[in-house]
Each structure stands twice: as C-alpha cells, then as structure tokens.
Amino acid sequence: MWSDLIASYGYPILALGCLLEGETVLLLAGFAAHRGHLNLAAVFGVAAVFGFAGDQIAFWLGRRHGGWMLGRWPRIARDSERVRALLQRRHALAIVLLRFAYGLRVAGPVLIGMSDVAPRRFALFNALGAMLWSALFSGLGWSFGAAAEGLLGKAHRVEGYVLLALLALAVLAWALARWRQWRRGGA
C-alpha cells in the first residue's frame, strides 16, 4: 500500500513541497529512497529544481510586490532587518545560507528581491544553495532510513509507522512554531 502511494505520488508531492518550505517532505523522500520506493538521484534533482524555482518565484514577488507583501504579512517585515544585515555583510553567502535559516526560507528570497541584488546574481547563488540544500536534506533522510534499518532490521511492516511518526513530528513542530508565533503576537 505505502509503496504504491509513494511510487505514484512521491515525486509530485516532493515537487510541491519543495516549492514551499520543503525540508520535511525532502527528509521523507530521502527516507523513501533508502527504502527503495524512490530514486535518490531523482529525489535530489526534483528537490533542487523545485527548491530553486520556489525561491526564484519568491524573489520576483519581492522585486515586484515587496512593499505590498510587507504590509500584508508582518512576519516578513519583522524578518527584514535580519536579512538586510546579512545582505550588507555578504550577500552571496546570505543567498545560499538563508535557505537553511529556520523561518527565513520564504521571507528571505522575498526580502532579497526587494534589495539591490541583481537577478542573475541571485539566480546563481540560489542554484548553488538549492543543490546544497537538496543534497543535505535528502542525504539526511537517506541516513535516517539506514539508521532505522540498522535498528529495526528489514522490518517492512514498521516502515509505515515510521513514516507516520515522522509526519506526526513534522506536524507537531509546525503547530508548535505557529503557537509560539501566535503567543508573540504575530500571525
């Protein structure tokens, strides 16, 4: 059952997840690749391409509608000073590393789009960051699969439970982050 679902919908779900904040879906795809349900090279490629595309879209939204977005989403406005400070010091490094900064995965490219960073420069370092990000998180998912197999042996019956547990942890982490954000007064 799980393998059929993953084989049918794994790559489209991965692509959609990587357009947004896709760390969790990429970890799960790496895990599924270790279990033989997906191809690790394809997971890396899909994640890198769609992670790159998602940040390019966010960059251009920031370039064209940044002022409106700052007014509409206070969280982006709150993050703007952190991103500006990073960009002033080293914007090539900031473009690559903002992808890895919790809470700045979407806001970062929007704010960079509002800055004076040239589109080609952003695209170049965004591509590098997308490849590093894809390699890291798909590799972590693969490694988690290897560790789980080492602990559990070839217990195929538990892989669905492991995937559900990972998904539950991801939902819990997301809910906790939203609750903390709500407690601080921003939604």
Backbone as a ProteinNet text record, in pm:
[ID]
protein_1_A
[PRIMARY]
MWSDLIASYGYPILALGCLLEGETVLLLAGFAAHRGHLNLAAVFGVAAVFGFAGDQIAFWLGRRHGGWMLGRWPRIARDSERVRALLQRRHALAIVLLRFAYGLRVAGPVLIGMSDVAPRRFALFNALGAMLWSALFSGLGWSFGAAAEGLLGKAHRVEGYVLLALLALAVLAWALARWRQWRRGGA
[TERTIARY]
81.5	0	86.3	175.5	260.2	348	407.6	499.8	427.1	303.5	226.6	194.8	154.3	124.5	248.8	358.9	483.1	531.4	524.9	568.1	481.5	351.9	260.8	268.6	278.1	265.2	388.7	492.9	611.2	677.4	704.2	773.2	686.5	557.3	475	461	448	438.6	570.5	680.9	812.6	827.2	787.7	798.4	716.6	593.3	507	563.4	608.4	665.4	789	871.4	995.5	973.1	857.8	824.8	804.1	760.8	736.4	850.6	823.2	927.1	930.6	1023.8	1017.4	1110.1	1165.2	1260.3	1199.1	1080.4	1017.9	987.7	929.3	895.9	1023.6	1130	1256.7	1320.8	1314	1362.9	1286.6	1154.5	1072.6	1104.4	1130.7	1165.5	1300.9	1396.3	1525	1508.4	1422.2	1391.3	1328.2	1232.1	1165.5	1264.2	1362.3	1464.6	1549.1	1582.1	1658.8	1579.8	1451.1	1365.6	1338.6	1384.4	1368.7	1242.3	1166.7	1041.6	1064.3	1170.1	1205.8	1353.4	1396.1	1536	1603.6	1714.9	1780	1826.8	1881.5	1925.8	1806.8	1693.4	1573.3	1520.5	1526.1	1484.7	1570.2	1702.6	1793.4	1758.1	1740	1711.5	1580	1474.6	1343.1	1349.6	1411.1	1419.1	1502.2	1614.4	1699.2	1626.5	1562.9	1494.8	1376.6	1292.8	1173.7	1205.7	1309	1354.4	1406.9	1485.3	1535	1417.6	1322.5	1208.2	1125.4	1102.7	1024.8	1089.9	1222	1291	1298.7	1307.7	1305.1	1170.5	1063.5	929.7	919.7	967	962.2	1047	1164	1249.9	1175	1111	1041	915.8	850.7	737.7	787	901.2	960.3	1000.6	1055.3	1100.2	981.4	870.6	756.3	650.1	633.3	524.1	572.1	700.1	757.4	691	665.3	602.2	465.7	387.1	254.7	267.7	365.8	383.8	426	509.2	549.1	428	337	216.4	119.6	116.4	20.8	66.3	195.8	249.4	352.4	311.3	402.3	526.7	516.1	632.1	747.7	715.5	819.9	882.1	799.8	852	942.5	904.3	986.3	1122.4	1124.6	1250	1338.2	1285	1358.3	1490.1	1495.8	1621.3	1728.8	1691.8	1789.1	1844.8	1757.1	1800.9	1885.8	1845	1924.4	2064	2072.6	2204	2292.3	2234.9	2311.1	2353.6	2264.1	2295	2405	2407.6	2510.1	2648.4	2655.4	2785.9	2836.5	2757	2798.8	2676.1	2637	2511.2	2521.3	2634.5	2644.8	2622.6	2689.5	2674.1	2532	2475.4	2339.3	2238.8	2255.1	2162.3	2165.9	2285.2	2299.4	2245.2	2280.1	2250.2	2109.5	2042.5	1906.7	1811.5	1840.3	1760.2	1761.4	1868.1	1883.7	1837	1805.4	1768	1619.7	1589.8	1451.2	1371.4	1257.8	1169.8	1201.5	1315	1350.9	1349.3	1307.4	1309.2	1225.4	1111	1026.4	1050.9	1062.3	1081.1	1213.9	1317.7	1449.9	1451.3	1406.9	1407.7	1317.5	1205.7	1118.8	1195.8	1262.1	1336.2	1458.7	1523.2	1635.9	1585.7	1467.7	1408.3	1383.7	1358.8	1335.9	1466.6	1578.4	1707.8	1765.8	1890.9	1955.9	2036.5	2015.7	2084.9	2035.1	2129.8	2094.8	2028.3	1927.3	1857.9	1950	2047.2	2139.1	2224.1	2268.2	2348.9	2265.2	2140.9	2054.1	2033.7	2006.6	1981.5	2102.5	2221.6	2342.9	2359.2	2351	2371.8	2250.8	2133.2	2015.2	2030.3	2082.7	2104.2	2203.6	2311.4	2409.5	2345	2271	2203.4	2102.2	2028.4	1927.8	1993	2107.1	2176.3	2232.5	2291.2	2343.1	2229.7	2120.1	2004	1945.9	1931.7	1877.2	1967.3	2097.1	2191.2	2188.5	2186.7	2188.3	2063	1945.5	1823.3	1784	1811	1783.5	1882.7	2006.9	2106.8	2073	2021.5	1978.5	1863.1	1768.2	1656.9	1705.8	1799.6	1859.1	1929.6	2006.1	2079.3	1984.7	1874.2	1775.2	1719	1695.1	1647.8	1747.9	1876.3	1980.7	1987.1	1976.9	1980.4	1858.4	1741.9	1620	1630.4	1685.7	1701.5	1801.1	1906.6	2003.7	1942.9	1855.7	1791.1	1680	1606.2	1487.2	1505.7	1619.5	1638.4	1555	1517.9	1438.4	1289.7	1248.1	1109.1	1020.4	979.1	897.4	762.3	716.8	585.2	585.2	700.4	701.8	730.6	765.6	802.5	686.8	566	451.1	437.8	463.3	457.2	568.8	686.1	797	761.8	706.7	666	557.3	461.1	356.3	414.2	509	572.4	648.1	720.8	791.6	694.2	586.1	485.2	421.9	392.3	334.6	431.6	560.3	660.3	666.7	657.9	660.7	539.4	422.2	300.6	309.4	360.9	377.4	474.4	585.9	683.4	621.2	544.6	478.1	377.2	296.3	195.3	261.4	370.7	442.7	497.9	552.5	604.9	493	378.6	264.5	213.9	209.9	164.1	259.5	389.6	488.8	475.6	451.4	433.3	307.5	200.8	76.2	97.1	173.6	199.9	280.1	366	446	365.7	245.8	158.4	152	216.3	208.5	148	65.3	4	49
-119	0	126.1	137.8	256.8	272.1	161	170.2	213.5	168.4	210.5	359.8	407.7	550.6	635.3	593.1	669.6	667.8	551.5	541.5	628.3	635.7	713	862.8	901.6	1043	1102.9	1024.8	1072.7	1193.3	1185.2	1295.9	1421.6	1410.3	1531.9	1597.9	1517.3	1573.8	1640.4	1576	1634.4	1767.6	1772.1	1895.8	2007.6	1977.8	2078.1	2123	2028	2062.4	2148.7	2123.6	2199.3	2338.3	2361.7	2497.9	2585.8	2525.6	2596.9	2564	2549.7	2510.4	2358.5	2297.4	2154.8	2064.2	2108.1	2023.3	1890.4	1894.6	1772.4	1675.3	1724.8	1636	1582.3	1660.8	1614.6	1507.9	1525.2	1420.5	1290.1	1300.5	1181.4	1117.2	1199.2	1144.6	1073.7	1129.3	1061.7	928.4	926.8	802.1	701.4	747.7	659.8	609.1	691.1	647	535.7	549	441.9	312.3	321.5	202.6	146.3	215.4	165.1	210.5	300.6	347.1	459.3	536.6	645.4	631.8	700.7	701.4	823.1	802.2	912.1	1022.6	987.3	1089.5	1171.8	1106.5	1178.8	1267.2	1218.1	1299.4	1424.9	1407.8	1522.3	1620.2	1569.1	1655.5	1730.3	1659.3	1722.9	1830.1	1797.5	1892.9	2015.1	1994.3	2107.4	2198.1	2139.4	2219	2295	2226.3	2293.2	2383.6	2351.7	2443.5	2572.3	2558.2	2673.9	2755.5	2688.3	2757.6	2832.1	2769.8	2835.1	2963	2959.7	3080	3185.6	3142.6	3239.4	3311.2	3236	3296.7	3396.4	3356.2	3446.1	3571.2	3554.7	3668.7	3767.6	3716.5	3804.8	3865.7	3792.9	3852.8	3968.4	3948.9	4056.8	4174.7	4147.2	4253	4336.4	4270.1	4339.8	4384.6	4309.2	4337.8	4341.4	4367.6	4360.8	4452.6	4575.8	4670.4	4622.5	4573.4	4521.1	4400.5	4312.9	4192.1	4226.7	4330.1	4372.1	4417.2	4488.7	4533.1	4419.8	4322.9	4212	4106.7	4076.8	3973.2	4032.9	4065	4127.1	4043.5	3913.5	3828	3861.4	3886.6	3922.9	4055.9	4150.8	4280.3	4264.1	4177.1	4154.1	4096.2	4011.1	3946.2	4035.1	4147.9	4228	4281.5	4320.5	4373.4	4266.2	4145.8	4035.8	4007.3	4003.9	3974.3	4088.5	4212.1	4326.6	4326.7	4294.8	4290	4182.7	4066.3	3960	4001.3	4065.1	4105.3	4210.6	4300.7	4404.7	4346.1	4242	4182.1	4099	4003	3912	3860.1	3924.4	3878.4	3747.1	3709.6	3577.7	3467.3	3479.5	3380.5	3382.9	3502.1	3514	3444.4	3459.5	3396.5	3245	3190.1	3045	2999.6	3070.3	3021.7	3052.6	3153.6	3184.4	3067.6	2984.3	2864.7	2771	2775.6	2685.6	2749.9	2878.4	2950.3	2930	2873.5	2846	2976.2	2973.5	3089.2	3189	3173.9	3268	3205.1	3082.2	3008.5	3079.1	3133.1	3204.8	3355.3	3407.3	3551.3	3598.5	3516.5	3556.2	3595.8	3508.7	3546.7	3666.2	3679.8	3796.2	3922.9	3921.7	4039.4	4065.7	3960.2	3979	4039.6	3998.3	4056.7	4205.7	4250.5	4392.3	4470.9	4401.3	4468	4500.7	4544.6	4578.5	4462.8	4340.9	4224.2	4199.9	4185.8	4163.6	4027	4018.1	3890.4	3775.2	3801.9	3694.7	3646.9	3740	3703.2	3617.7	3659.4	3580.3	3440.7	3432.3	3301.7	3209.7	3264	3183	3124.9	3210.6	3162.8	3086.5	3116.6	3038.6	2895.5	2879.3	2744.8	2666.8	2732	2666.6	2626.3	2718.1	2688.5	2576.6	2574.3	2469.5	2332.6	2326.3	2197.2	2151.2	2243.4	2207.1	2163.3	2237.9	2208.1	2071.8	2046.4	1918.8	1802.9	1819.4	1713.1	1687.4	1794.5	1778.4	1707.6	1758.1	1702.7	1567.5	1545.5	1411.8	1312.2	1356.1	1270.2	1238.7	1337.9	1312.4	1213	1226.7	1131.3	991.5	981.6	852.4	793.4	876	829.4	784.9	857.6	816.1	679.6	658.2	527.4	417.7	446.7	348	319	424.1	404.7	326.2	358.7	286.6	140.3	113.9	-24.5	-97.8	-27.1	-88.5	-123.8	-38	-63.4	-167	-161.7	-245.6	-365.9	-373.2	-480.9	-454.6	-554.5	-540	-553.3	-486.2	-495.2	-408.9	-463.4	-388.6	-348.5	-422.5	-392.3	-263	-217.5	-97.5	29.6	19	139.6	238.9	191.3	281.1	355.6	286.9	351.5	454.2	422.7	518.1	643.1	625.2	740	821.6	753.3	824.7	900.5	839	905.9	1029.9	1019.6	1136.3	1245.9	1207.3	1304.4	1370	1290.4	1344.7	1442.1	1408.8	1500.1	1629.9	1620.5	1740.3	1828.8	1768.3	1844.7	1907	1832.7	1884.8	2002.5	1991.7	2101.1	2224.7	2204.3	2315.7	2381.5	2299.7	2353.2	2429.2	2376.4	2443.8	2577.7	2582.3	2707.6	2809.6	2766	2857.1	2907.4	2818.2	2857.1	2959.7	2936.8	3031.8	3166.4	3162.9	3285.9	3359	3285.9	3344.6	3406.9	3338.1	3389.5	3519.4	3533.5	3655.4	3769.3	3738.4	3843.8	3859.6	3773	3782	3655.8	3670.3	3550.6	3529.5
0	0	0	98.7	108.3	-14.4	-57.3	-170.4	-297.4	-317.5	-435	-429.6	-312.6	-296.8	-319.1	-259.4	-272.8	-417	-481.6	-621.2	-712.5	-684.7	-769.4	-744.2	-618.1	-583	-517.3	-498.1	-426.3	-490	-619.7	-686.2	-698.8	-734.7	-737.8	-599.8	-495.1	-360.1	-323	-358.1	-332.4	-405.6	-531.8	-609.9	-546.7	-511.3	-449.3	-315	-234.4	-104.4	-115.8	-217.1	-232.5	-289.8	-351.2	-392.6	-269.5	-161.9	-36.8	58.6	184	279	282.4	213.4	186.7	262.9	375.5	446.1	488.1	544.4	594.5	481.4	373.6	262	197.1	197	140.5	229.2	360.5	451.5	429	417.7	394.5	259.3	158.2	26.7	31.6	107	124.3	194.1	294.6	365.5	269	188.7	91.7	-13.3	-48.9	-144.3	-83.5	42.9	107.6	109.6	127.7	133.1	-6.6	-110.9	-246.7	-317.5	-256.1	-316.3	-417.3	-398	-488.2	-522.3	-625.4	-665.7	-602.7	-531.6	-460	-554.4	-669.2	-764.9	-814.3	-838	-881.3	-768.7	-645.4	-530	-523.5	-534.7	-533	-644.8	-766.5	-880.4	-868.1	-831.6	-816.3	-707.5	-594.7	-484	-522.3	-588.7	-628	-727.2	-827.8	-930.7	-871.3	-793.7	-741.7	-622.8	-545.9	-441.5	-503.2	-610.4	-685.1	-739.4	-803.5	-864.2	-759.6	-645	-540.1	-491.1	-474.7	-429.1	-538.8	-664.8	-774.7	-778.6	-760.4	-758.2	-643.6	-525.3	-409.4	-433.7	-495.9	-529.2	-618.3	-724.7	-817.6	-755.8	-666.7	-593.8	-508	-442.9	-364.1	-450.1	-565.6	-656.8	-704.6	-735.5	-795	-693.8	-585.4	-491.7	-346.7	-326.2	-192.2	-91	-130.2	-37.7	8.3	-85.4	-51.5	41	12.3	93.2	235.7	251.1	386	466.4	401.5	470.6	498.9	411.5	424.1	524.3	527.1	614.9	709.6	831.4	928.1	956.5	941.7	968.7	874.3	748.8	653	693.5	735.5	779.5	901.3	994.2	1114.1	1078.5	978.1	939	852.5	806.5	709	763.1	888.1	942.6	950.1	990	994.7	856.1	757.9	621.3	566.7	590.1	541.8	602.4	731.1	795.9	732.2	704.5	637.8	496.9	424.5	287.3	281.8	379.1	379.8	403.3	485.3	514.4	397.4	353.9	246.2	174.9	66.8	10.3	-65.8	-118.7	-183.5	-80.8	31.9	138.7	195	208.4	261.4	170.2	39.3	-55.1	-39.2	-24.4	-9	125.9	233.2	367.9	417.5	362.2	409	387.9	290.5	264.4	385.1	463.3	577.6	708.4	707	829.3	857.6	973.5	1010	1010.1	944.7	941.5	831.3	764.8	659.2	520.6	510.7	383.9	277.5	313.8	218.2	227.1	347.9	365.9	307.5	318.9	271	124.3	33.4	-108.5	-140.8	-70.1	-91.3	-56.7	58.2	102.8	15.9	-31.4	-123	-253.7	-298.3	-418.1	-403.2	-281.5	-255.5	-247.1	-238.4	-224.5	-362.3	-361.8	-488.4	-547.3	-497.4	-551.9	-694.5	-786.7	-927.5	-944.7	-1031	-1052.2	-1093.3	-1180.3	-1221.1	-1104.2	-1023.5	-906.1	-811.2	-788.3	-702.2	-760.4	-890	-953.2	-939.5	-958.7	-948.3	-808	-707.3	-570.5	-517.3	-570.7	-536.3	-587.8	-709.9	-765.4	-679.5	-639.2	-552.3	-419.9	-360.1	-233.8	-247.1	-358	-379.6	-390.3	-457.1	-469.7	-335.1	-259.5	-126.7	-34.6	-36.1	46.7	11.4	-118	-163.1	-122.3	-141.6	-104.3	46.1	125.3	270.8	320.9	285.2	343	283.8	155.3	102	161.1	181.2	245.4	389.6	462	600	603.7	512.1	505.2	472.9	378.4	342.6	464.7	534.6	652.8	763.2	778.9	877.3	839.9	711.2	665.2	695.5	674.2	703.3	852.8	934.6	1079.7	1126.7	1072.1	1110.3	1070.8	953.3	909.9	999.5	1039.9	1129.9	1264.4	1313.2	1442.2	1432.2	1324.1	1312.6	1220.8	1155.7	1059.6	936.9	869.6	747.2	778.9	881.7	926.7	836.8	725.1	629.8	688	785.4	841.3	921.4	969	1052.1	973.8	846.8	774.1	765	752.3	751.4	882.7	992.3	1123.1	1138.8	1086.1	1092.1	1011.6	891.7	810.9	880.1	940.5	1014.4	1133	1203	1316.7	1270.5	1159.6	1105.8	1065.1	1002.2	962.2	1084.5	1186.8	1310.2	1376.5	1377.6	1434.1	1354.6	1223.3	1140	1167.9	1177.8	1206.9	1345.8	1441.9	1577.5	1578.8	1508	1502	1437.9	1330.7	1265.4	1359.5	1427.5	1519.7	1634.2	1685.6	1793.8	1746.2	1625.9	1571.3	1553.8	1502.7	1486.6	1621.8	1721.8	1854.6	1915.2	1901.1	1954	1883.9	1754.2	1678.6	1726.5	1749.7	1798.6	1936.3	2023.2	2158.1	2153.7	2052.4	2038.4	1977.7	1929.4	1880.2	1729.7	1655.2	1508.8	1453.1	1353.8	1294	1153.8
[MASK]
+++++++++++++++++++++++++++++++++++++++++++++++++++++++++++++++++++++++++++++++++++++++++++++++++++++++++++++++++++++++++++++++++++++++++++++++++++++++++++++++++++++++++++++++++++++++++++

